[in-house]
Tab-separated table of C-alpha atoms in Angstrom:
chain	number	residue	atom	x	y	z
S	1	MET	CA	-25.852	-1.633	0.928
S	2	SER	CA	-27.689	-4.200	-1.220
S	3	LYS	CA	-25.992	-7.430	-2.210
S	4	PRO	CA	-25.991	-6.579	-5.962
S	5	SER	CA	-24.389	-3.225	-5.187
S	6	LEU	CA	-21.725	-4.829	-2.997
S	7	ALA	CA	-21.093	-7.521	-5.607
S	8	ARG	CA	-20.510	-4.846	-8.242
S	9	ARG	CA	-18.066	-2.943	-6.026
S	10	VAL	CA	-16.200	-6.149	-5.126
S	11	ALA	CA	-15.937	-7.038	-8.817
S	12	ASP	CA	-14.611	-3.561	-9.680
S	13	ALA	CA	-11.930	-3.672	-6.967
S	14	ALA	CA	-10.939	-7.231	-7.882
S	15	GLU	CA	-10.736	-6.392	-11.594
S	16	ILE	CA	-8.274	-3.579	-10.894
S	17	ALA	CA	-5.998	-5.881	-8.886
S	18	LEU	CA	-6.203	-8.614	-11.528
S	19	THR	CA	-5.342	-6.167	-14.313
S	20	THR	CA	-2.411	-4.805	-12.347
S	21	ARG	CA	-0.860	-7.993	-10.946
S	22	LYS	CA	-2.603	-10.990	-12.555
S	23	TYR	CA	-3.859	-12.195	-9.178
S	24	VAL	CA	-6.353	-11.031	-6.552
S	25	THR	CA	-6.473	-11.317	-2.760
S	26	PHE	CA	-9.050	-10.471	-0.142
S	27	ILE	CA	-6.687	-7.719	1.056
S	28	ASP	CA	-6.730	-6.181	-2.444
S	29	VAL	CA	-10.507	-5.997	-2.380
S	30	VAL	CA	-11.034	-4.530	1.095
S	31	THR	CA	-8.331	-1.900	0.549
S	32	GLY	CA	-9.818	-1.163	-2.859
S	33	LEU	CA	-13.204	-0.680	-1.196
S	34	ARG	CA	-11.463	1.660	1.280
S	35	TRP	CA	-12.655	-0.306	4.270
S	36	LEU	CA	-9.007	-0.649	5.264
S	37	HIS	CA	-5.980	1.540	4.605
S	38	SER	CA	-2.585	0.053	3.790
S	39	ARG	CA	-1.352	1.290	7.178
S	40	HIS	CA	-4.018	-0.870	8.845
S	41	VAL	CA	-2.756	-3.901	6.937
S	42	ASP	CA	0.806	-3.104	8.037
S	43	THR	CA	-0.305	-2.899	11.669
S	44	TRP	CA	-2.061	-6.249	11.335
S	45	ARG	CA	0.926	-7.880	9.602
S	46	GLN	CA	3.121	-6.676	12.462
S	47	GLY	CA	0.905	-8.631	14.874
S	48	ARG	CA	-0.215	-5.526	16.740
S	49	VAL	CA	-3.965	-6.325	16.637
S	50	PRO	CA	-5.813	-9.631	17.207
S	51	THR	CA	-7.651	-9.626	13.842
S	52	LEU	CA	-7.802	-7.628	10.622
S	53	ALA	CA	-11.504	-7.042	11.259
S	54	HIS	CA	-10.504	-5.115	14.381
S	55	LEU	CA	-9.294	-2.281	12.114
S	56	ALA	CA	-11.919	-2.471	9.361
S	57	ALA	CA	-14.567	0.199	8.772
S	58	VAL	CA	-17.262	-2.512	8.489
S	59	ASP	CA	-18.321	-5.420	10.702
S	60	GLU	CA	-17.209	-9.030	10.378
S	61	GLU	CA	-20.428	-10.106	8.658
S	62	ARG	CA	-19.767	-7.649	5.846
S	63	LEU	CA	-16.228	-9.030	5.472
S	64	VAL	CA	-17.588	-12.590	5.310
S	65	ALA	CA	-20.093	-11.541	2.638
S	66	THR	CA	-17.293	-9.851	0.703
S	67	VAL	CA	-15.003	-12.886	0.666
S	68	ALA	CA	-17.926	-15.008	-0.599
S	69	LEU	CA	-18.640	-12.523	-3.388
S	70	LEU	CA	-14.941	-12.489	-4.295
S	71	ARG	CA	-14.999	-16.288	-4.590
S	72	ASP	CA	-18.084	-16.183	-6.842
S	73	TRP	CA	-16.491	-13.536	-9.073
S	74	ALA	CA	-13.154	-15.359	-9.265
S	75	GLU	CA	-14.729	-18.722	-10.105
S	76	ALA	CA	-16.803	-17.087	-12.850
S	77	LYS	CA	-13.560	-15.614	-14.260
S	78	GLY	CA	-11.873	-19.012	-14.237
S	79	LEU	CA	-9.230	-17.983	-11.712
S	80	ARG	CA	-7.241	-20.590	-9.813
S	81	PRO	CA	-7.498	-20.696	-5.993
S	82	VAL	CA	-4.234	-21.009	-4.069
S	83	ASP	CA	-4.360	-21.244	-0.274
S	84	THR	CA	-1.637	-18.976	1.095
S	85	PRO	CA	-0.684	-18.701	4.777
S	86	TYR	CA	-0.327	-15.327	6.490
S	87	VAL	CA	2.025	-15.128	9.471
S	88	ALA	CA	2.789	-12.233	11.795
S	89	GLY	CA	6.020	-10.263	11.943
S	90	THR	CA	6.512	-11.315	15.576
S	91	ARG	CA	9.024	-13.628	17.249
S	92	ASP	CA	6.479	-16.452	17.481
S	93	ARG	CA	5.517	-16.095	13.773
S	94	ARG	CA	1.927	-16.916	14.669
S	95	GLU	CA	-0.768	-17.296	12.033
S	96	LEU	CA	-2.602	-14.060	11.391
S	97	ARG	CA	-6.366	-14.008	11.821
S	98	PHE	CA	-8.718	-12.074	9.572
S	99	THR	CA	-11.798	-12.367	11.807
S	100	ALA	CA	-12.509	-13.676	15.286
S	101	GLY	CA	-15.562	-15.864	14.735
S	102	HIS	CA	-15.286	-17.348	11.235
S	103	PRO	CA	-13.130	-19.893	9.361
S	104	GLN	CA	-9.920	-18.294	8.110
S	105	GLU	CA	-9.378	-20.399	4.973
S	106	PRO	CA	-11.558	-18.368	2.542
S	107	PHE	CA	-9.702	-15.172	3.450
S	108	ARG	CA	-6.277	-16.692	2.725
S	109	VAL	CA	-7.030	-17.696	-0.866
S	110	HIS	CA	-5.147	-15.960	-3.673
S	111	TRP	CA	-7.040	-16.079	-6.973
S	112	ILE	CA	-4.484	-16.549	-9.748
S	113	SER	CA	-4.902	-15.723	-13.439
S	114	PRO	CA	-4.435	-18.709	-15.795
S	115	GLU	CA	-2.047	-16.453	-17.737
S	116	LEU	CA	0.573	-16.829	-14.996
S	117	SER	CA	3.131	-19.570	-15.515
S	118	GLU	CA	3.610	-22.317	-12.959
S	119	ALA	CA	7.059	-20.932	-12.126
S	120	ARG	CA	5.656	-17.492	-11.371
S	121	VAL	CA	2.803	-18.955	-9.315
S	122	ARG	CA	5.362	-20.921	-7.300
S	123	ARG	CA	7.499	-17.819	-6.700
S	124	LEU	CA	4.416	-15.837	-5.699
S	125	THR	CA	3.302	-18.503	-3.231
S	126	GLU	CA	6.790	-18.840	-1.750
S	127	ARG	CA	7.115	-15.085	-1.306
S	128	GLN	CA	3.755	-14.771	0.411
S	129	SER	CA	4.338	-17.865	2.556
S	130	LYS	CA	7.653	-16.500	3.805
S	131	ALA	CA	7.418	-15.104	7.309
S	132	PRO	CA	7.504	-11.295	7.239
S	133	ASP	CA	10.373	-9.379	8.749
S	134	LEU	CA	10.612	-9.002	12.481
S	135	VAL	CA	9.447	-5.482	13.298
S	136	ALA	CA	10.906	-3.246	15.988
S	137	VAL	CA	9.099	0.003	16.777
S	138	ALA	CA	10.899	3.221	17.593
S	139	PRO	CA	8.225	4.609	19.950
S	140	LEU	CA	7.295	8.275	20.113
S	141	GLU	CA	5.955	8.108	23.668
S	142	PRO	CA	7.450	6.771	26.920
S	143	TRP	CA	6.840	3.048	27.360
S	144	THR	CA	7.640	0.196	29.741
S	145	CYS	CA	8.808	-3.314	28.904
S	146	ALA	CA	6.287	-5.986	29.906
S	147	GLY	CA	9.151	-8.340	30.796
S	148	CYS	CA	11.596	-6.355	32.922
S	149	GLY	CA	9.829	-3.054	33.535
S	150	ASP	CA	12.675	-1.139	31.887
S	151	THR	CA	12.519	0.812	28.622
S	152	GLY	CA	14.690	1.506	25.569
S	153	PRO	CA	14.873	3.069	22.097
S	154	TYR	CA	13.022	0.175	20.414
S	155	LEU	CA	10.286	-2.266	21.365
S	156	ILE	CA	9.249	-5.664	20.008
S	157	MET	CA	5.643	-6.857	20.357
S	158	GLU	CA	5.225	-10.326	21.876
S	159	ASP	CA	1.848	-11.658	23.003
S	160	ASP	CA	0.417	-8.226	22.162
S	161	ARG	CA	2.699	-6.607	24.758
S	162	PRO	CA	5.854	-4.498	24.265
S	163	HIS	CA	9.256	-5.949	25.133
S	164	CYS	CA	12.686	-4.327	25.124
S	165	LEU	CA	15.497	-5.645	22.923
S	166	THR	CA	17.175	-7.315	25.902
S	167	CYS	CA	14.090	-9.326	26.796
S	168	ALA	CA	13.560	-10.135	23.107
S	169	ASP	CA	17.216	-11.322	22.793
S	170	LEU	CA	17.959	-8.689	20.159
S	171	ASP	CA	20.146	-6.320	22.156
S	172	HIS	CA	23.317	-7.471	20.335
S	173	LEU	CA	22.081	-5.925	17.067
S	174	VAL	CA	23.151	-2.487	15.788
S	175	PHE	CA	21.009	0.100	14.050
S	176	LEU	CA	21.511	0.835	10.334
S	177	PRO	CA	19.512	3.932	9.246
S	178	ALA	CA	17.496	3.774	6.040
S	179	GLY	CA	18.833	5.646	3.025
S	180	ASP	CA	21.274	3.333	1.275
S	181	ALA	CA	19.207	0.562	-0.333
S	182	ALA	CA	22.166	-1.588	-1.406
S	183	LEU	CA	23.822	-1.428	2.014
S	184	SER	CA	20.558	-2.251	3.795
S	185	ARG	CA	19.797	-5.163	1.466
S	186	ARG	CA	23.270	-6.658	1.820
S	187	ALA	CA	23.443	-6.159	5.579
S	188	LYS	CA	20.159	-7.996	5.925
S	189	GLN	CA	21.441	-10.812	3.706
S	190	GLU	CA	24.592	-11.153	5.791
S	191	SER	CA	22.826	-11.021	9.165
S	192	ARG	CA	21.508	-14.252	10.649
S	193	LEU	CA	19.051	-12.216	12.728
S	194	ALA	CA	17.584	-8.874	11.728
S	195	ALA	CA	14.579	-6.649	12.379
S	196	VAL	CA	13.018	-3.767	10.463
S	197	VAL	CA	12.715	-0.588	12.540
S	198	VAL	CA	9.581	1.495	11.960
S	199	ARG	CA	8.473	4.827	13.371
S	200	PHE	CA	4.942	6.263	13.371
S	201	ASN	CA	4.432	9.375	11.253
S	202	ARG	CA	1.728	11.370	13.015
S	203	ARG	CA	1.047	13.616	10.044
S	204	ARG	CA	0.534	10.781	7.568
S	205	LYS	CA	-0.825	8.390	10.224
S	206	VAL	CA	1.347	5.524	9.010
S	207	TYR	CA	4.351	3.533	10.240
S	208	GLN	CA	7.403	4.340	8.119
S	209	ARG	CA	10.611	2.375	7.793
S	210	ALA	CA	13.442	4.002	9.739
S	211	GLY	CA	16.160	1.402	9.245
S	212	LEU	CA	17.325	-2.065	10.270
S	213	LEU	CA	18.732	-3.821	13.302
S	214	VAL	CA	21.499	-6.154	12.113
S	215	GLU	CA	24.569	-7.925	13.459
S	216	GLN	CA	27.737	-5.820	13.617
S	217	ALA	CA	29.738	-8.316	11.537
S	218	ALA	CA	26.997	-8.349	8.898
S	219	LEU	CA	27.072	-4.568	8.608
S	220	GLU	CA	30.821	-4.531	8.169
S	221	ALA	CA	30.683	-7.240	5.488
S	222	ALA	CA	27.949	-5.347	3.649
S	223	GLU	CA	29.969	-2.133	3.729
S	224	GLU	CA	32.942	-3.932	2.123
S	225	ARG	CA	30.727	-5.342	-0.649
S	226	CYS	CA	29.274	-1.891	-1.374
S	227	LEU	CA	32.702	-0.268	-1.623
S	228	ALA	CA	33.819	-2.931	-4.100
S	229	ASP	CA	31.122	-2.264	-6.716
S	230	GLU	CA	30.058	1.353	-6.122
S	231	GLU	CA	30.936	2.433	-9.677
S	232	ALA	CA	28.881	-0.320	-11.309
S	233	ARG	CA	25.894	0.390	-9.049
S	234	GLU	CA	26.010	4.101	-9.928
S	235	ARG	CA	25.835	3.265	-13.647
S	236	ARG	CA	22.885	0.977	-12.969
S	237	ARG	CA	21.121	3.682	-10.957
S	238	GLU	CA	21.515	6.129	-13.840
S	239	ARG	CA	20.018	3.618	-16.295
S	240	ASP	CA	17.130	3.028	-13.888
S	241	ARG	CA	16.488	6.780	-13.570
S	242	VAL	CA	16.250	7.129	-17.346
S	243	ARG	CA	13.967	4.101	-17.633
S	244	ARG	CA	11.622	5.344	-14.882
S	245	ALA	CA	11.425	8.792	-16.480
S	246	GLU	CA	10.467	7.232	-19.820
S	247	GLN	CA	7.842	5.054	-18.139
S	248	ASP	CA	6.352	8.089	-16.383
S	249	VAL	CA	6.069	10.033	-19.642
S	250	GLU	CA	4.371	7.087	-21.368
S	251	PHE	CA	1.928	6.553	-18.480
S	252	GLN	CA	1.070	10.249	-18.224
S	253	ALA	CA	0.404	10.359	-21.974
S	254	ARG	CA	-1.996	7.426	-21.713
S	255	MET	CA	-3.680	9.036	-18.723
S	256	ALA	CA	-4.074	12.345	-20.595
S	257	ALA	CA	-5.638	10.483	-23.522
S	258	GLU	CA	-8.091	8.778	-21.169
S	259	ILE	CA	-8.996	12.132	-19.589
S	260	ALA	CA	-9.669	13.509	-23.088
S	261	ARG	CA	-11.890	10.513	-23.879
S	262	LEU	CA	-13.917	10.748	-20.664
S	263	PHE	CA	-13.990	14.557	-20.633
S	264	PRO	CA	-14.063	15.751	-24.272
S	265	GLY	CA	-14.759	19.318	-23.102
S	266	CYS	CA	-11.522	19.461	-21.099
S	267	PRO	CA	-8.863	21.539	-22.894
S	268	GLU	CA	-5.995	19.438	-24.248
S	269	GLN	CA	-3.342	21.269	-22.235
S	270	ARG	CA	-5.438	20.970	-19.061
S	271	ALA	CA	-5.714	17.201	-19.568
S	272	ARG	CA	-1.930	16.947	-19.949
S	273	ASP	CA	-1.382	19.089	-16.842
S	274	ILE	CA	-3.773	16.934	-14.787
S	275	ALA	CA	-2.047	13.733	-15.911
S	276	GLU	CA	1.422	15.119	-15.214
S	277	HIS	CA	0.439	16.346	-11.745
S	278	ALA	CA	-1.597	13.324	-10.660
S	279	GLY	CA	0.797	10.771	-12.153
S	280	GLN	CA	4.033	12.150	-10.724
S	281	ARG	CA	6.156	9.303	-9.346
S	282	GLY	CA	6.456	9.290	-5.563
S	283	SER	CA	3.738	11.914	-5.108
S	284	GLY	CA	1.206	9.604	-3.445
S	285	ARG	CA	-1.519	11.268	-5.517
S	286	VAL	CA	-4.498	9.458	-7.002
S	287	GLY	CA	-2.689	9.100	-10.342
S	288	ARG	CA	-0.149	6.744	-8.726
S	289	THR	CA	-2.755	4.320	-7.360
S	290	ALA	CA	-3.262	0.870	-8.856
S	291	ALA	CA	-6.692	1.972	-10.084
S	292	ALA	CA	-5.257	4.936	-11.976
S	293	ARG	CA	-2.442	2.847	-13.487
S	294	ALA	CA	-5.185	0.555	-14.819
S	295	LEU	CA	-6.906	3.728	-16.168
S	296	ASP	CA	-9.966	3.047	-14.029
S	297	GLU	CA	-12.693	5.588	-14.814
S	298	ASN	CA	-13.376	6.405	-11.162
S	299	ALA	CA	-9.690	7.073	-10.417
S	300	ILE	CA	-9.347	9.277	-13.508
S	301	THR	CA	-12.450	11.214	-12.468
S	302	LEU	CA	-11.025	11.746	-8.981
S	303	ALA	CA	-7.871	13.224	-10.519
S	304	VAL	CA	-9.958	15.638	-12.614
S	305	ILE	CA	-12.060	16.603	-9.585
S	306	ALA	CA	-8.912	17.310	-7.575
S	307	SER	CA	-7.693	19.629	-10.316
S	308	ILE	CA	-11.015	21.472	-10.455
S	309	ARG	CA	-11.137	21.751	-6.672
S	310	HIS	CA	-7.779	23.503	-6.439
S	311	LEU	CA	-7.763	25.519	-9.685
S	312	ASP	CA	-11.403	26.426	-10.372
S	313	THR	CA	-12.814	27.059	-6.886
S	314	ASP	CA	-11.846	29.006	-3.765
S	315	TYR	CA	-11.316	25.747	-1.848
S	316	ASP	CA	-7.717	26.526	-0.885
S	317	ASN	CA	-8.695	30.000	0.355
S	318	LEU	CA	-11.470	28.487	2.451
S	319	LEU	CA	-9.013	26.096	4.097
S	320	MET	CA	-6.543	28.896	4.771
S	321	SER	CA	-9.313	30.946	6.393
S	322	GLY	CA	-10.011	28.136	8.860
S	323	VAL	CA	-13.056	26.508	7.270
S	324	PRO	CA	-13.132	22.762	8.116
S	325	ARG	CA	-12.185	20.584	5.150
S	326	MET	CA	-15.494	18.743	4.757
S	327	THR	CA	-17.455	21.991	5.169
S	328	ALA	CA	-15.306	23.593	2.469
S	329	ARG	CA	-15.975	20.665	0.153
S	330	ASP	CA	-19.721	21.021	0.665
S	331	MET	CA	-19.462	24.732	-0.153
S	332	ILE	CA	-17.780	24.110	-3.518
S	333	LYS	CA	-19.756	21.004	-4.499
S	334	GLU	CA	-22.026	22.770	-6.999
S	335	ARG	CA	-19.083	24.492	-8.697
S	336	ILE	CA	-17.281	21.178	-9.108
S	337	GLU	CA	-20.358	19.489	-10.575
S	338	SER	CA	-20.862	22.383	-12.993
S	339	ARG	CA	-17.250	22.275	-14.149
S	340	LEU	CA	-17.355	18.486	-14.526
S	341	ALA	CA	-20.422	18.860	-16.739
S	342	GLU	CA	-18.518	21.337	-18.908
S	343	PHE	CA	-15.576	18.958	-19.194
S	344	ARG	CA	-17.944	16.151	-20.146
S	345	GLY	CA	-19.323	18.333	-22.924
S	346	MET	CA	-22.641	18.914	-21.180
S	347	PRO	CA	-22.717	22.678	-20.433
S	348	GLY	CA	-25.672	23.966	-18.445
S	349	ARG	CA	-26.206	20.780	-16.429
């Protein structure tokens, strides 16, 4: 890839993050470029790999070039650099490394919009500087503690090796399953020592939160607090549900309007259906990405392509008949391009 091409892609990814959050990080850019998935970042933040580059789809030199291009773009935009430490979710809270053979400082910089107030910049820096939660893994496969040779339901990584809760001095904690956000939040507040429990989802290829390890006394105190204000919290939840529904309708309407602008040949009802499907909250679809929320043209186009793929081709039938996914996509490529041309108001292309 040429440097001008990479610079353009870096600028596009950074612009989306800036529009969405008013600040940009190196992590935003490399995930936006799809060189890293969010699950890779989670694994790195948990201290399970020596460097972030270890998980990237490109080599370290490309990452170094990218962080330099991000700096050039940010300085041209008049953004403010703020050095922000990254520490691992391990007992030693060691500094995380982005690469093995290069200075780490350029990768740590957060580029802040001048629109952000000093108070918000301070809160942002404090939140990022705070050590992440201790992470305990509920393993799917048999494992052995590097300290005592025993095993257990959870492991803690120390020095890149698994340790049981006893060796990690966490065996006095009790497990609180995920599901009740208020109880989990309050139990964590009450507990002097706590760890987030994650479990690997093989289908989605990502670590998912399974619950917390907290002190018994903290759990009991949190349960009492939750019982005391359950009625008020239920009223608040209902208000939040109404607000989120209204926000979804507004966002989907804006997305449908953008589809109509980019694809004037797309029927009005089809544009609304695409926006409603792609922008459904909690769906994980392209319409819920940061790029789509910023109405990025590429993200909108991907949502339209997904609709065409499933509704206007025999793609689903091909998959059900055993055709490999990428082979099936190659087989329907011409049909998708033809339909896109129609939607763009360019029939016959």
